[in-house]
Steps between C-alpha positions, in 0.01 A plus 500: 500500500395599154131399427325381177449779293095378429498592875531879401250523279184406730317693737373387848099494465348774617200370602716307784618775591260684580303230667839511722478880607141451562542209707793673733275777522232285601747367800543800584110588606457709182140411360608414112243389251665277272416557143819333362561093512199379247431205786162416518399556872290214518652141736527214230187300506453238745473186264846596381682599844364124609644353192839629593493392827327136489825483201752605774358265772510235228841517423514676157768690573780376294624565117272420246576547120712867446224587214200417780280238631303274230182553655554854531596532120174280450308777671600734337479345142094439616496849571626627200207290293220613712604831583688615199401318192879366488624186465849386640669167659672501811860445298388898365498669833712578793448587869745808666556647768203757421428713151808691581734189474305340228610850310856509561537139362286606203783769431814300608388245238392772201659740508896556411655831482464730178136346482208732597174494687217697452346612828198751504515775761359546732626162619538303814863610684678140469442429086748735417759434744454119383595562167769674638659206663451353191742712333237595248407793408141701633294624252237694658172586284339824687150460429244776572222552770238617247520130311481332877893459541496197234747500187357551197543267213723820330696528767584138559609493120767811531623359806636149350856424404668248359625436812189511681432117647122584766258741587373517860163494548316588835150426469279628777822720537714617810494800548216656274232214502426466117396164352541491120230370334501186226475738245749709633722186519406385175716797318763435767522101425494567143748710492744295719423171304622713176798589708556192697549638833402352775228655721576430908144548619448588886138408575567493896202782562281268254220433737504873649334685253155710500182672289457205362885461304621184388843430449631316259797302483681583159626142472116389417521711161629225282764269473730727337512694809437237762825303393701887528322568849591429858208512756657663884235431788509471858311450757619767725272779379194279447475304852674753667785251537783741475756339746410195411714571129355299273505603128465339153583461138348338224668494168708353242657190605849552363472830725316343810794296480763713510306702765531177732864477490602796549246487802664153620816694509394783676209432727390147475149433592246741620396435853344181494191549734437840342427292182257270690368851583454628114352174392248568769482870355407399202294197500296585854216688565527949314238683689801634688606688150179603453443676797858650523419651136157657620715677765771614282231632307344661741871697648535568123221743404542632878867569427454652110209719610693658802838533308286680238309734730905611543593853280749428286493146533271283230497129495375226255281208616720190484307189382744289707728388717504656827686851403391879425764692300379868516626764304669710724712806345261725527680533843800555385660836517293570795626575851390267825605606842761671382617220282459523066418195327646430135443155486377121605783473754488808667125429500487211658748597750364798571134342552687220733662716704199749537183318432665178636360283211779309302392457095758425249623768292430405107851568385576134636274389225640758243209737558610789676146685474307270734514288808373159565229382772455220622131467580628111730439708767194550756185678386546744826885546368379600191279786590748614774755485232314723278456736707870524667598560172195779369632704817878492431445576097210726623615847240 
C-alpha cells in the first residue's frame, strides 16, 4: 500500500521514545531515572480530580460543541483578562484535544505548501514535524546560547520570505527554558506587524517560570500585533493535568473558525468531563501552582549546580519551564567504557545504557551540542541522577 508522501517526511518524537526504552527497562527491574517526558510528577489537584468525577456521575458525558463547552470558553476568556491583560470572546477561542492538537489545526488551517514558517531552534520536537504535515516549508532560525537561545531582531529579518506566512514562538520555552522579555518582544512584534506574519505563540509553561521573570504574552503589545497573534495554552503543564488533554487557542475569529471545523471533522469535541475539569482549573482555588513552582524551583538550582560541578559539561540557569539544557560537547570525542561519544545520541544512549538515566539528546530539538532535563522529576532522582551521570562521564 503506498502511503502519503507527508508521511515520509516526519520523525517519531524522540522524547516518546525514550520514555518507551526507559519504561521497558523499568519492567524489567532496572532502576532508571527518568529525565525525559517533561510531565510534572505531581497528582492533579484535588478540586479538579472531583470536578471530573461529580461531571461523570452527573451525566456529562456526551458531545458538546466540536470548538468546546461555553462555559469552558467563558473561563478561559476571564482568564485571559485577569491573568493576561487580553481581551477575547468566547466566538475567538477554541478547546482541543490538548496544546498539541490545538497546533496541528493552527497549521492545517495556515499553512499551504510553498509557504514558510519561521521556527527558532532549539525548538520543541513536534513544531517542525507540524509544519511538515502541512506541506510547508521549515525555516529554522538557529539562535545562540550566549544571547539566551532567543532570535534576535537581525536574525528574524534575514530569515523572512515572501513566502514566509508565521513565526513560532515558545515562550517559557521547551527545551531551553527562556522567556523573552516585552522588550525583547517588542522588536519581534514590530517587525512581524511590518511583515504581516502571523506569530503562533505557545505560552503553555506561562505560569512555570522563576527569579522573579514575567512572561509576557506578545499579543498584549498592541493591536497591530494582537489581531496577527494566536495565543496556545493548556492546562496540562499548569495543573498537572496531562492526561486529562485539554488545550486552547485564542485568536482571530476568521481563524478560530476555521480551526473548529477542521476539528469537527477530525476529532469532534474534547472530552466533555475533562472540560468540567479545566473550568475548575482555572476558575478554583491556585495554591496548588504555587507550591508545584516552589518545588520545581527548588529541583532546578539542585539539578544546574550538580550538572555544572560535571567537567566538560556547563549549563545555563533556565528561568522556566521545567527543563535544563546543558551544554554537553565538551564530552564529545572522549571515550566511556570503552565506548567514544561524538554526539547527543550516542550520549544519551550511552548514559542510558550505563548510567541508567534516560535524557533526550538535543539533536531532536536541532541542537546537537546539548541534552535536555527534565527537572518533573523527584528531588532524590535528581541528586541520584547527577551523580549516575558525574561517574560514567567521570575523565
Amino acid at each position: 500500500m503506498k502511503l502519503a508522501a507527508r508521511t515520509t517526511r516526519i520523525e517519531a518524537s524522540p522524547t516518546l521514545a525514550i520514555s518507551a526504552k526507559a519504561a521497558q527497562m523499568k519492567k524489567q527491574g532496572i532502576p532508571v531515572i527518568d529525565f525525559g517526558v517533561g510531565e510534572p510528577d505531581f497528582d492533579t489537584p484535588e478540586n479538579i480530580k472531583q470536578a471530573g468525577i461529580k461531571a461523570i456521575q452527573d451525566g456529562f458525558t456526551k458531545y458538546t460543541p466540536a470548538a468546546g463547552l461555553p462555559a469552558l470558553k467563558e473561563a478561559i476568556c476571564e482568564k485571559l483578562k485577569k491573568e493576561n491583560g487580553l481581551e477575547y470572546t468566547p466566538a475567538q477561542i477554541i478547546v482541543s484535544c490538548g496544546a498539541k492538537h490545538v497546533l496541528y489545526n493552527i497549521m492545517i488551517a495556515l499553512l499551504e505548501a510553498g509557504d514558510d514558517a519561521l521556527l527558532p531552534a532549539p525548538y520543541w520536537v513536534t513544531f517542525p514535524e507540524q509544519i511538515k504535515l502541512a506541506d510547508a516549508n521549515v525555516i529554522v532560525i538557529n539562535t545562540e546560547e550566549k544571547n539566551d537561545f532567543k532570535i534576535t531582531p537581525d536574525q528574524l529579518k534575514q530569515a523572512i520570505t515572501p513566502k514566509t506566512k508565521l513565526l513560532i514562538l515558545n515562550s517559557p520555552s521547551n527545551p531551553t527554558g527562556c522567556v523573552y522579555t516585552k522588550k525583547e518582544l517588542e522588536a519581534i512584534a514590530d517587525i512581524c506587524v511590518k511583515n504581516n506574519i502571523v506569530v503562533v505563540s505557545d505560552e503553555c509553561y506561562e505560569k512555570i517560570v522563576y527569579d522573579g521573570v514575567e512572561q509576557v504574552s506578545i499579543a498584549t503589545l498592541g493591536k497591530e500585533i494582537y489581531d496577527l497573534t494566536i495565543v496556545v495554552n493548556a492546562v496540562s503543564k499548569t495543573y498537572s493535568m496531562t492526561g486529562w488533554r485539554i488545550g486552547f487557542a485564542a485568536g482571530p475569529t476568521d481563524v478560530i473558525k476555521a480551526m473548529s471545523e477542521i476539528q469537527s471533522h477530525a476529532t469532534s469535541n474534547p472530552t466533555t468531563f475533562a472540560q468540567i475539569g479545566a473550568i475548575e482549573a482555572y476558575k478554583g482555588p491556585q495554591d496548588s501552582v504555587k507550591m508545584m513552582v516552589a518545588e520545581f524551583d527548588k529541583r532546578r538550582k539542585l539539578l544546574v549546580d550538580g550538572l555544572n560541578s560535571i567537567p566538560g559539561v556547563s549549563c545555563r540557569v533556565p528561568k522556566g519551564a521545567f527543563y535544563a539544557f546543558p551544554n554537553v560537547s565538551g564530552l564529545y570525542g572522549k571515550t566511556f567504557n570503552g565506548k567514544k561519544i561524538t554526539n547527543s545520541l550516542e550520549l544519551s544512549a550511552y548514559l542510558l545504557d550505563v548510567a541508567q538515566i534516560a535524557v533526550v539528546p538535543g539533536s531532536a530539538f536541532g541542537a546537537d551540542n546539548y541534552l535536555r532535563f527534565s527537572y518533573a522529576t523527584a528531588t532524590k532522582n535528581v541528586i541520584e541522577g547527577v551523580e549516575r551521570m558525574k561517574k560514567a562521564v567521570a575523565f
